[in-house]
Coordinates of C-alpha atoms and ligand atoms in Angstrom, one line a residue:
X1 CA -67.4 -8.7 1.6
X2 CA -64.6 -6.6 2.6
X3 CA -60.8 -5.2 1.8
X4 CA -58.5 -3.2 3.5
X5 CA -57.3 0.7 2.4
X6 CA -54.1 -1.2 1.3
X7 CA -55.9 -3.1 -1.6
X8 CA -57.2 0.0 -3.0
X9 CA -53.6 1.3 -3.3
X10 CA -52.5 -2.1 -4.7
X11 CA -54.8 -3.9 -6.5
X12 CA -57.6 -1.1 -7.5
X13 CA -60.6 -2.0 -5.8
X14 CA -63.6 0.1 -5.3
X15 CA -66.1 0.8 -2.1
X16 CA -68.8 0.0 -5.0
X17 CA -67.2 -3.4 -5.6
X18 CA -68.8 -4.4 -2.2
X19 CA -71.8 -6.8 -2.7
X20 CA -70.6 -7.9 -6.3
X21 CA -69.8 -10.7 -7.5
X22 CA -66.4 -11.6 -7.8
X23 CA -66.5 -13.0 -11.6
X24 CA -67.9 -8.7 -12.5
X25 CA -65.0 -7.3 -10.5
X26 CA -62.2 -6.5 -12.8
X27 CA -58.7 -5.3 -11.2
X28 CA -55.6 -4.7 -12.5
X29 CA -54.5 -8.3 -11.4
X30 CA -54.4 -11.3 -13.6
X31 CA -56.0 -13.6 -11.2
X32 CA -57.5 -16.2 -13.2
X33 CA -58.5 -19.0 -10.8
X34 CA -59.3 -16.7 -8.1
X35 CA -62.7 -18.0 -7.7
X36 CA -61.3 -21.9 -8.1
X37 CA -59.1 -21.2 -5.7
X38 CA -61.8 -20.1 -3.3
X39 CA -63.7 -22.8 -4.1
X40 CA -61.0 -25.1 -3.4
X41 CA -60.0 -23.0 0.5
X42 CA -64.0 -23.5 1.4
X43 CA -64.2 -26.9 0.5
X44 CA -61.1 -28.2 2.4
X45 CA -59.5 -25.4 4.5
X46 CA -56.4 -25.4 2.5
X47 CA -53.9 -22.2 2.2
X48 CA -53.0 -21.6 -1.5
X49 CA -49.6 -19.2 -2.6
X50 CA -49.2 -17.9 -6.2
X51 CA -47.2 -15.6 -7.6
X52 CA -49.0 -13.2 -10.0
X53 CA -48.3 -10.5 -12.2
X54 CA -49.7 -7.2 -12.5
X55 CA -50.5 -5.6 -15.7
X56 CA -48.4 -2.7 -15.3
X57 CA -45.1 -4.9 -13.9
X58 CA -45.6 -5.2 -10.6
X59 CA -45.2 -8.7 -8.5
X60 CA -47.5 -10.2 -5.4
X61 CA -47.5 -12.9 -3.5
X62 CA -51.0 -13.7 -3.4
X63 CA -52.2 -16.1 -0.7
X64 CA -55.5 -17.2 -0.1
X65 CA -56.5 -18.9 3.2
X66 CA -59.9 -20.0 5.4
X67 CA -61.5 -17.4 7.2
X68 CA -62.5 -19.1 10.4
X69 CA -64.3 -17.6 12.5
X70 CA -63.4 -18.1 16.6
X71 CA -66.1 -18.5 17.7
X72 CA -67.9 -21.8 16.2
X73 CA -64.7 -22.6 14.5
X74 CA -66.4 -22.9 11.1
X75 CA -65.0 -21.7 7.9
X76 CA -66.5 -19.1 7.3
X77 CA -64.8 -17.6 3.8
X78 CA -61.5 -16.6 2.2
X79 CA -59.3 -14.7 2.9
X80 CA -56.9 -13.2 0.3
X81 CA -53.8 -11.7 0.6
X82 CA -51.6 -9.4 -1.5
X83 CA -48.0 -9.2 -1.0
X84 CA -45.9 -6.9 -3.0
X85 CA -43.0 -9.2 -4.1
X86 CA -42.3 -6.8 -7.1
X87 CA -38.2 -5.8 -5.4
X88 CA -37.7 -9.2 -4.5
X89 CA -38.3 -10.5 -8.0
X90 CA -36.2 -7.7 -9.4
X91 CA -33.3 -9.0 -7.3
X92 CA -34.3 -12.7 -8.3
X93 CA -34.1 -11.8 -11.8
X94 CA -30.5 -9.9 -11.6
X95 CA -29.3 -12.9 -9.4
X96 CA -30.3 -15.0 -11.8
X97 CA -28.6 -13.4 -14.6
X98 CA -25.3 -13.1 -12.8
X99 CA -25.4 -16.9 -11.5
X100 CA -26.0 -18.0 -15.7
X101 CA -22.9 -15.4 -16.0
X102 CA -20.7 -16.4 -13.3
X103 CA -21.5 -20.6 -14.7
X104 CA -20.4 -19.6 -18.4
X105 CA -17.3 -17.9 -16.4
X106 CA -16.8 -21.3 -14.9
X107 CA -17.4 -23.7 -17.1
X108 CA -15.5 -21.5 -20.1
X109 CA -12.6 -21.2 -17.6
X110 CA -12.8 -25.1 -16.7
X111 CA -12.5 -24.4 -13.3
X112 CA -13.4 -26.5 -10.3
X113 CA -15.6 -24.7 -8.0
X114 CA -16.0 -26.3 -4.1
X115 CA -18.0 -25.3 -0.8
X116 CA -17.4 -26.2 2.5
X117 CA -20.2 -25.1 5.4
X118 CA -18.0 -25.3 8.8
X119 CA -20.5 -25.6 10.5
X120 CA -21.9 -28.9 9.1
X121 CA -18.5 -29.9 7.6
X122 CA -20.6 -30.6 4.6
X123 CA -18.4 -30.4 1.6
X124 CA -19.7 -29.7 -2.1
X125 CA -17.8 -29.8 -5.1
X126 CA -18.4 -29.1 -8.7
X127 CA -18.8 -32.1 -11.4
X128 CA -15.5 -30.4 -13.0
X129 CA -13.7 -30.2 -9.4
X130 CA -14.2 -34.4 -9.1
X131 CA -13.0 -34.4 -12.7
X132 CA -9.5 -32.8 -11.5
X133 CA -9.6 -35.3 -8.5
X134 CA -10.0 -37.7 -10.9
X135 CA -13.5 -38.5 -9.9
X136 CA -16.4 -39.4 -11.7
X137 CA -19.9 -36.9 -11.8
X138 CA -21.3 -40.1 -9.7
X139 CA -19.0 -40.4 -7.3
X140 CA -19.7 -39.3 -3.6
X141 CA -16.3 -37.3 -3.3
X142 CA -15.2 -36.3 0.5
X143 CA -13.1 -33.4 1.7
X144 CA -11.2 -36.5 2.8
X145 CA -11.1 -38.6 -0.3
X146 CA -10.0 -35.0 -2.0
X147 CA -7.2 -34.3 0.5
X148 CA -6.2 -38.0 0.0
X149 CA -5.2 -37.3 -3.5
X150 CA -2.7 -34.9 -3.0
X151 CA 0.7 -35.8 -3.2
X152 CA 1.7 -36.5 0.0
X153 CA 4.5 -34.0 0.7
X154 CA 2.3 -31.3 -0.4
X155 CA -0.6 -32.3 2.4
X156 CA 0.7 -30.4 5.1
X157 CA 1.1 -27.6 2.9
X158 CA -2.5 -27.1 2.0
X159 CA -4.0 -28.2 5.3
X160 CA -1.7 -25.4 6.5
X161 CA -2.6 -23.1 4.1
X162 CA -6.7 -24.0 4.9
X163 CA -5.8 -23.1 8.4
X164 CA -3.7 -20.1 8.0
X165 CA -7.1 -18.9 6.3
X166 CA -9.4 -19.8 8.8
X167 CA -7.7 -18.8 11.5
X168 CA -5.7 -16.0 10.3
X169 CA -7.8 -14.7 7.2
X170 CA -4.5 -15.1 5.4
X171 CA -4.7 -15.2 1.7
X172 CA -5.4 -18.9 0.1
X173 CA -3.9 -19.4 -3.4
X174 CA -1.9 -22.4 -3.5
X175 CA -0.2 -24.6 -6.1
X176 CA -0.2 -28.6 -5.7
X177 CA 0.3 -31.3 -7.6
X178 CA -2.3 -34.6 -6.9
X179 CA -2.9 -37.7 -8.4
X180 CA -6.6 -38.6 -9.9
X181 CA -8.3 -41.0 -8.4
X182 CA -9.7 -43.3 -11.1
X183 CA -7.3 -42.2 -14.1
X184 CA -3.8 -42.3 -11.8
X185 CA -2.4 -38.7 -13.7
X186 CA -0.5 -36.3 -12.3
X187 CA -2.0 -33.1 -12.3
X188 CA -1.1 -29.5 -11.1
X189 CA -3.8 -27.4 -9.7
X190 CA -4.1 -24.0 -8.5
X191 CA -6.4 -23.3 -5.6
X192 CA -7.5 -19.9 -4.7
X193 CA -10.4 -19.9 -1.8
X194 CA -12.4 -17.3 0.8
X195 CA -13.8 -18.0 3.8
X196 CA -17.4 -16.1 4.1
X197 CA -17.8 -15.1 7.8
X198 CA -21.1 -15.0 9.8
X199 CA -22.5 -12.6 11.8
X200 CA -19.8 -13.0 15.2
X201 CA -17.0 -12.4 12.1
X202 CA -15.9 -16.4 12.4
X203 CA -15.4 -18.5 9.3
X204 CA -19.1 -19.8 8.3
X205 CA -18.2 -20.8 4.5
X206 CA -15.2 -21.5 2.5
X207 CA -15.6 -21.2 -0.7
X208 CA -13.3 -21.7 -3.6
X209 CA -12.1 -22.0 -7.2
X210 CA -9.6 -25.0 -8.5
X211 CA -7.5 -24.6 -12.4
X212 CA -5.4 -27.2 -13.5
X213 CA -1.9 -25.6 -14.1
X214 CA -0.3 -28.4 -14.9
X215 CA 1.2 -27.4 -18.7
X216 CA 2.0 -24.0 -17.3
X217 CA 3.7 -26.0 -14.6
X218 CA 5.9 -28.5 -16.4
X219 CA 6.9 -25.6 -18.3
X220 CA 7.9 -23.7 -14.9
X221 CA 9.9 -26.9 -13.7
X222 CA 11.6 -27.4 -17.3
X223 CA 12.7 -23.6 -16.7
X224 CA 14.0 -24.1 -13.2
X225 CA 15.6 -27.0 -13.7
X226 CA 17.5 -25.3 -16.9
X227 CA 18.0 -22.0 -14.4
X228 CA 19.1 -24.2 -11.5
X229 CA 21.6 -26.8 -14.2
X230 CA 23.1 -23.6 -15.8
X231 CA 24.1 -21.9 -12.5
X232 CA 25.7 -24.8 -11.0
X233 CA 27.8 -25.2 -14.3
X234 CA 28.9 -21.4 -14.3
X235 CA 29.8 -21.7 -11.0
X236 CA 32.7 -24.2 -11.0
X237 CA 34.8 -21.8 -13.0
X238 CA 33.9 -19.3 -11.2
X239 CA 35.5 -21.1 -8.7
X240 CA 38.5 -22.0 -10.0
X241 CA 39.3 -18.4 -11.6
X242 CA 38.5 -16.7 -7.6
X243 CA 41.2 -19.2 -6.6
X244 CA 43.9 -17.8 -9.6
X245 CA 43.0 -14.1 -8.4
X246 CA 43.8 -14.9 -4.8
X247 CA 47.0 -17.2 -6.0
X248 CA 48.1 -14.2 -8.2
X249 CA 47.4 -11.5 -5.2
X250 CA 49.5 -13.3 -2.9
X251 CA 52.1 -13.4 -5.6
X252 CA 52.1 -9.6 -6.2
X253 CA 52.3 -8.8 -2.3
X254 CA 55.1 -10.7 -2.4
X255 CA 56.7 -9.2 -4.9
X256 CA 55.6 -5.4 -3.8
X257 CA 53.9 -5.0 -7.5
X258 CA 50.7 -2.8 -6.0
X259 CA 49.6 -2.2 -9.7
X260 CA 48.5 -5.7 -9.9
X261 CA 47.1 -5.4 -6.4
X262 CA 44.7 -3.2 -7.1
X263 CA 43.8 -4.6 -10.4
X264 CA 43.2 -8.2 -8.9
X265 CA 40.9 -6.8 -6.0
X266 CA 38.7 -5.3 -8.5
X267 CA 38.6 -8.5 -10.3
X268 CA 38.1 -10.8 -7.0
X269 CA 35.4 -8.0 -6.3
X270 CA 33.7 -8.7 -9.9
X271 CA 34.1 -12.1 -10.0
X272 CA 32.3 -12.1 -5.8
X273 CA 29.3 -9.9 -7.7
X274 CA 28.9 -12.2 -10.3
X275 CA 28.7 -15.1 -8.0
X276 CA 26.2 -13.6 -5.7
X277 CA 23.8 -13.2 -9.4
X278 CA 24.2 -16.5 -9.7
X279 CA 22.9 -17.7 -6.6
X280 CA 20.4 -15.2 -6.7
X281 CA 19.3 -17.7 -9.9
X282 CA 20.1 -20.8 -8.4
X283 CA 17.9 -19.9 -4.7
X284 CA 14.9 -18.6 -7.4
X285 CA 14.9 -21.9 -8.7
X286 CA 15.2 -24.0 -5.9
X287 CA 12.0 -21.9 -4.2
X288 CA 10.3 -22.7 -7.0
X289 CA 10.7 -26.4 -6.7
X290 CA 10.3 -26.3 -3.5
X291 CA 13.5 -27.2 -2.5
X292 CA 14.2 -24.6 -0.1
X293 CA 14.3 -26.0 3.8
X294 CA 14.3 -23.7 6.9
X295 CA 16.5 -24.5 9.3
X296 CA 14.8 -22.8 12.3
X297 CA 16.5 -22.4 15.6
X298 CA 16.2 -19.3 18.4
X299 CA 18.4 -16.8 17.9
X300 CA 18.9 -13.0 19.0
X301 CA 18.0 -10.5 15.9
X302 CA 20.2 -7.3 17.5
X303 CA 23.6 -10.0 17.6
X304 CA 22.9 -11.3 14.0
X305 CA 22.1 -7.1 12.7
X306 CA 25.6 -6.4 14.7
X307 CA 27.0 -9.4 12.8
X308 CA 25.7 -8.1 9.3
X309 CA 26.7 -4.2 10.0
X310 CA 30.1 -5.0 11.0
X311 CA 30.4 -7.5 8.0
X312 CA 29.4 -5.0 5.6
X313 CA 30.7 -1.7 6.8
X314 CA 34.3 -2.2 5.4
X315 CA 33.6 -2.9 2.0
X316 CA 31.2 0.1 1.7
X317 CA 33.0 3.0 1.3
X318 CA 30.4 5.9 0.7
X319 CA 27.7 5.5 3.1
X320 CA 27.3 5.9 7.1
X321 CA 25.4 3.0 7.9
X322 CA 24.2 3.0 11.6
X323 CA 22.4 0.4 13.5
X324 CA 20.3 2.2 16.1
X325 CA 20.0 0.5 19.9
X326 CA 17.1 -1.6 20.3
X327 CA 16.0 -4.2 23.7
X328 CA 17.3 -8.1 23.0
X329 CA 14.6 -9.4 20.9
X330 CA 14.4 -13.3 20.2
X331 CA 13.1 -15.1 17.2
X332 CA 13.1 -18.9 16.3
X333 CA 14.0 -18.6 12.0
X334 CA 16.2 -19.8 10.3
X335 CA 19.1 -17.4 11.0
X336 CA 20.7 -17.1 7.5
X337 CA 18.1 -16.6 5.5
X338 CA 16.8 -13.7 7.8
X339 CA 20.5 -12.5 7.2
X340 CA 19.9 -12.7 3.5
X341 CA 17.2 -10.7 3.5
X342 CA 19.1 -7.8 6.1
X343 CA 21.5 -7.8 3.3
X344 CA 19.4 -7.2 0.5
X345 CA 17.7 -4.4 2.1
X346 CA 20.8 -2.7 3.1
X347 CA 22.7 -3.6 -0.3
X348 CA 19.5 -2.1 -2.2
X349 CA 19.8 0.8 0.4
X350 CA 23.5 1.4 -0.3
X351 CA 23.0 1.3 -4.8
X352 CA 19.6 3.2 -4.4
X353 CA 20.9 5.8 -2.4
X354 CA 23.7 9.1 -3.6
X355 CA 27.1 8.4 -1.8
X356 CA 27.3 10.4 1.7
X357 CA 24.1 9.5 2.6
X358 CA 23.1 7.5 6.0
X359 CA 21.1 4.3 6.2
X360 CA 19.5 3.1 9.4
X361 CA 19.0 0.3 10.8
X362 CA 16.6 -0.6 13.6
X363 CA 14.6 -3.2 15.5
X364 CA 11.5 -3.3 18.0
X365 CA 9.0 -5.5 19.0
X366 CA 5.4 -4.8 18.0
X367 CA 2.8 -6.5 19.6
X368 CA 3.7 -10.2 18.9
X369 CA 5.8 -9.7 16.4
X370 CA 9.4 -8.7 15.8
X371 CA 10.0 -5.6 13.0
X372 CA 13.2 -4.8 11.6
X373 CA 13.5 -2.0 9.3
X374 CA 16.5 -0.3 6.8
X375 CA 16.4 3.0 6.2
X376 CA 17.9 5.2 3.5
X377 CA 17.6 8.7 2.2
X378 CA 18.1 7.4 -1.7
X379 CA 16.1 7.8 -4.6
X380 CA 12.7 6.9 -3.4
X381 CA 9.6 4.8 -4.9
X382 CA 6.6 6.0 -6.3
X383 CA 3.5 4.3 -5.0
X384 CA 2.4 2.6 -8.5
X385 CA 6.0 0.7 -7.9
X386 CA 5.9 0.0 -4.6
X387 CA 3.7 -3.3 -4.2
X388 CA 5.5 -4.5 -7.2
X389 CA 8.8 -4.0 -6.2
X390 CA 8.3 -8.0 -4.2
X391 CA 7.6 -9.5 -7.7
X392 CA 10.1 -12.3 -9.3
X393 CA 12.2 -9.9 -12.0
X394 CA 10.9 -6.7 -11.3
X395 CA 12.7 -3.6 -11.7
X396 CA 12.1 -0.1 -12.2
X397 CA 12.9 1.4 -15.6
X398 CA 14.1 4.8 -15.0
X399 CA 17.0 7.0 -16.0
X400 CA 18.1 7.1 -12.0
X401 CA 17.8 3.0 -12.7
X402 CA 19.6 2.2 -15.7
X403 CA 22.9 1.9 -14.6
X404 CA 22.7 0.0 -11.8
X405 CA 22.7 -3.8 -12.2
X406 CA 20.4 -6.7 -10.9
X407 CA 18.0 -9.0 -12.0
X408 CA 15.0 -7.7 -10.0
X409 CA 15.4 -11.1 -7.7
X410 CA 16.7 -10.2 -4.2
X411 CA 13.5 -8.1 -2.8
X412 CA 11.4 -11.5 -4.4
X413 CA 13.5 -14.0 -2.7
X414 CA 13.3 -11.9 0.6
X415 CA 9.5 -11.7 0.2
X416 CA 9.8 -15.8 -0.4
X417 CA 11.5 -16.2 2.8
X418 CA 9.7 -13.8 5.0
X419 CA 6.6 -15.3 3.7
X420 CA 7.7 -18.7 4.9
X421 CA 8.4 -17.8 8.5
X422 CA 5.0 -16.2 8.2
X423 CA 6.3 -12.7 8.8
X424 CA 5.3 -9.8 6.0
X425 CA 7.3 -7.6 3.9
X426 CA 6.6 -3.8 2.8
X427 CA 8.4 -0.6 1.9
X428 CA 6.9 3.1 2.6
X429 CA 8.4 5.8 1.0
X430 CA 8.8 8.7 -0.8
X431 CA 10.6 9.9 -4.3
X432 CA 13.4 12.6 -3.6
X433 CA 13.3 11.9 0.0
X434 CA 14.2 8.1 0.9
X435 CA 12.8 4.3 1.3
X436 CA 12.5 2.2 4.3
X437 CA 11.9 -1.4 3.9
X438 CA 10.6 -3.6 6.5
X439 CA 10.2 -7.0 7.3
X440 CA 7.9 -8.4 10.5
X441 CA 8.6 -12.2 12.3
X442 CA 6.3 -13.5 14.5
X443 CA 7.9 -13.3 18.4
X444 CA 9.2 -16.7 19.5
Ligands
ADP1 P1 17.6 -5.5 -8.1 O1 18.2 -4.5 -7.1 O2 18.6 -6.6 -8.4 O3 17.1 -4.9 -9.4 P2 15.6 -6.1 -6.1 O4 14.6 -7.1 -6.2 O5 16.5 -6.0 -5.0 O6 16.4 -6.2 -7.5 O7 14.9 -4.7 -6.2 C1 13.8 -4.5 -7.2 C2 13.7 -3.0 -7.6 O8 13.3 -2.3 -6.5 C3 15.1 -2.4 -8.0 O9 15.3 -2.6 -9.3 C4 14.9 -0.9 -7.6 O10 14.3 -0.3 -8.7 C5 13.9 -1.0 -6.5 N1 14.5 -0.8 -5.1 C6 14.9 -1.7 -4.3 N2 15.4 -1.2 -3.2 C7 15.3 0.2 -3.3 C8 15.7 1.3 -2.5 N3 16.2 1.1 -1.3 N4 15.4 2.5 -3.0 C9 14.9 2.7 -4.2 N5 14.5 1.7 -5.0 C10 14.7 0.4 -4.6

């Protein structure tokens, strides 16, 4: 009867076509039960959608409906409609391929896949993710019944961590161990998880990945424990021979002989460095378990910097440290292990850094947080180091580097316990010119 200009365009219809019928009209269009389908709209005023493709590619959505007119409400004819679905299949198609993709990445990976709306609480988790829980395909697993399988002590932890992403868009990659449900094993799993946030930026999806880490794990615990059992043995003598130095100093005071003096300080001096790398194993280890407590109470960060600077200032002979004047700041941490990390930064400052040279400290408050920085004019880091510098062992091979000693632990172990206060750790700086490394607490 009639078409509209767009048809033309789309489907190569002609004015002459008018007034023919429809089984002489060819187009470039596939449409096989065209006429059926008209057949079938005119007998019982259905609406018919198919999907139909063109010979030279192209995709429409072809829907064929009642023409009714208004006024005697009768039907009247078909109408048929051509909808060019061709980018939309495209996009199907690609989706498609990268969904088969990202499944063979998942299933060849044996990872656990979950997906939790927040809206509807609705929780769904992959056949392999109820394995890890110890679940079977068939059984109805809830976020709950998951979260009940963790061991205990570690709840808290990854509740926390859930939060700390939800609320805070912090990073979630955990490590727990749980016990399966049916099958009663221990496993270790990793968890790394996004939220996917809707169109007010607040969390609509969270989404996530599980791997079961649990040979790489024993391994790591075997290794700590070894760490942590060797440490404590080397200490005890270590113990005992600081106790002959300071026997055998007092000795040689007594008896004026300064040769042995000076030789013993050296050795007490030696035998103090030697110590501190051994704790430096012995805290590693205990992070890694887990064994590591915070004992949190409110203190003033300008008394405990005082504290440190006036500790430290006589045994360092070569460099002007200087504490700059900040306002009273207080912080609820756990006050030695924030002085731990004070000391690595200055002690890093002080073998990173040419003799002569000045290292600042300072403190201020930004926003709700507390930031204390150290500040040297040493060596410098070039950027490609810099966000490794917080890693467990690492240190930077370089011909400035190579004689000075360490184990590449105490920026890690500062990292570890700024990270646990929920405070952050960086470093900006600049080769030839100087570092400053900072650390951020939240403000009690
Ligand atoms: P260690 O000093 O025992 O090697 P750290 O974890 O304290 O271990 O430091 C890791 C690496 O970071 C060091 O080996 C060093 O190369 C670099 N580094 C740390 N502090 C500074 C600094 N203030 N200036 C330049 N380089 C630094």
């Amino acid at each position: 009867m009639r078409f509209s200009p767009g048809t033309v365009k789309q489907i190569n219809l002609l004015e002459t076509d008018i007034g023919r019928p429809l089984s002489n009209i060819s187009t470039n269009i596939k449409f096989e039960t065209i006429i059926e389908d008209i057949k079938k709209v005119l007998a019982d005023g259905s609406i018919i959608t198919k999907e139909i493709e063109t010979n030279n590619g192209k995709w429409y959505q072809i829907m064929t409906m009642p023409y009714v007119q208004q006024a005697d409400h009768k039907n009247n004819g078909a109408i048929i409609t051509f909808n060019d679905i061709t980018e939309l299949k495209k996009i199907q198609h690609e989706l498609n391929i990268s969904n088969k993709m990202l499944g063979m990445a998942v299933e060849s990976t044996e990872m656990g896949v979950w997906f939790v709306d927040m809206k509807t609480h609705e929780f769904n988790p992959s056949v392999r993710l109820k394995a890890l829980f110890g679940f079977y395909p068939e059984d109805d697993m809830t976020y709950e019944a998951a979260v009940a399988q963790i061991v205990s002590e570690y709840q808290p932890l990854v509740t926390k961590a859930v939060d700390a992403a939800a609320n805070f868009g912090e990073k979630y990659d955990i490590e727990y161990p749980l016990r399966g449900f049916h099958d009663g094993k221990l496993r270790w799993v990793k968890g790394i998880g996004n939220f996917v946030l809707d169109n007010e930026d607040k969390p609509r999806y969270f989404t996530g990945v599980l791997l079961d880490i649990t040979v790489h794990k024993q391994d790591e615990i075997r290794k700590n424990d070894f760490i942590s059992m060797v440490s404590h043995e080397l200490r005890t003598p270590l113990t005992s021979l600081q106790g002959y130095i300071q026997l055998l100093t007092s000795n040689a005071k007594k008896t004026d002989d300064t040769f042995s003096v000076i030789k013993l300080d050296k050795a007490h001096t030696q035998v103090k460095k030697m110590t501190a790398l051994i704790n430096g194993f012995l805290n590693v280890s205990r992070f890694e378990a887990g064994k590591i407590y915070l004992n949190e109470q409110e203190f003033e960060m300008n008394d405990l910097l005082n504290e440190i600077v006036k500790e430290i200032t006589p045994t360092i002979a070569n460099h002007n440290i200087v504490l700059l004047p900040g306002p009273p700041l207080s912080v609820k941490a756990d006050r030695d292990k924030i002085g731990q990390v004070v000391n690595n930064y200055l002690s890093n400052a002080v073998k990173y850094s040419a003799q002569g040279k000045n290292i600042e400290i300072s403190c201020k408050k930004l926003n709700s947080a507390i930031e204390v920085s150290v500040k040297d004019e040493g060596m410098g880091i070039k950027l490609q180091d810099q966000e490794k510098l917080f890693d467990r062992y690492y240190r930077i091979e370089s011909i400035d580097t190579q004689t000075i000693s360490g184990f590449g632990l105490g920026l890690y172990l500062s990292a570890e316990i700024i990270q646990r206060h929920r405070g952050k750790v960086w470093v900006e700086s600049e080769v030839g010119k100087g570092s400053t490394f900072y650390f951020s607490l939240p403000l009690s």
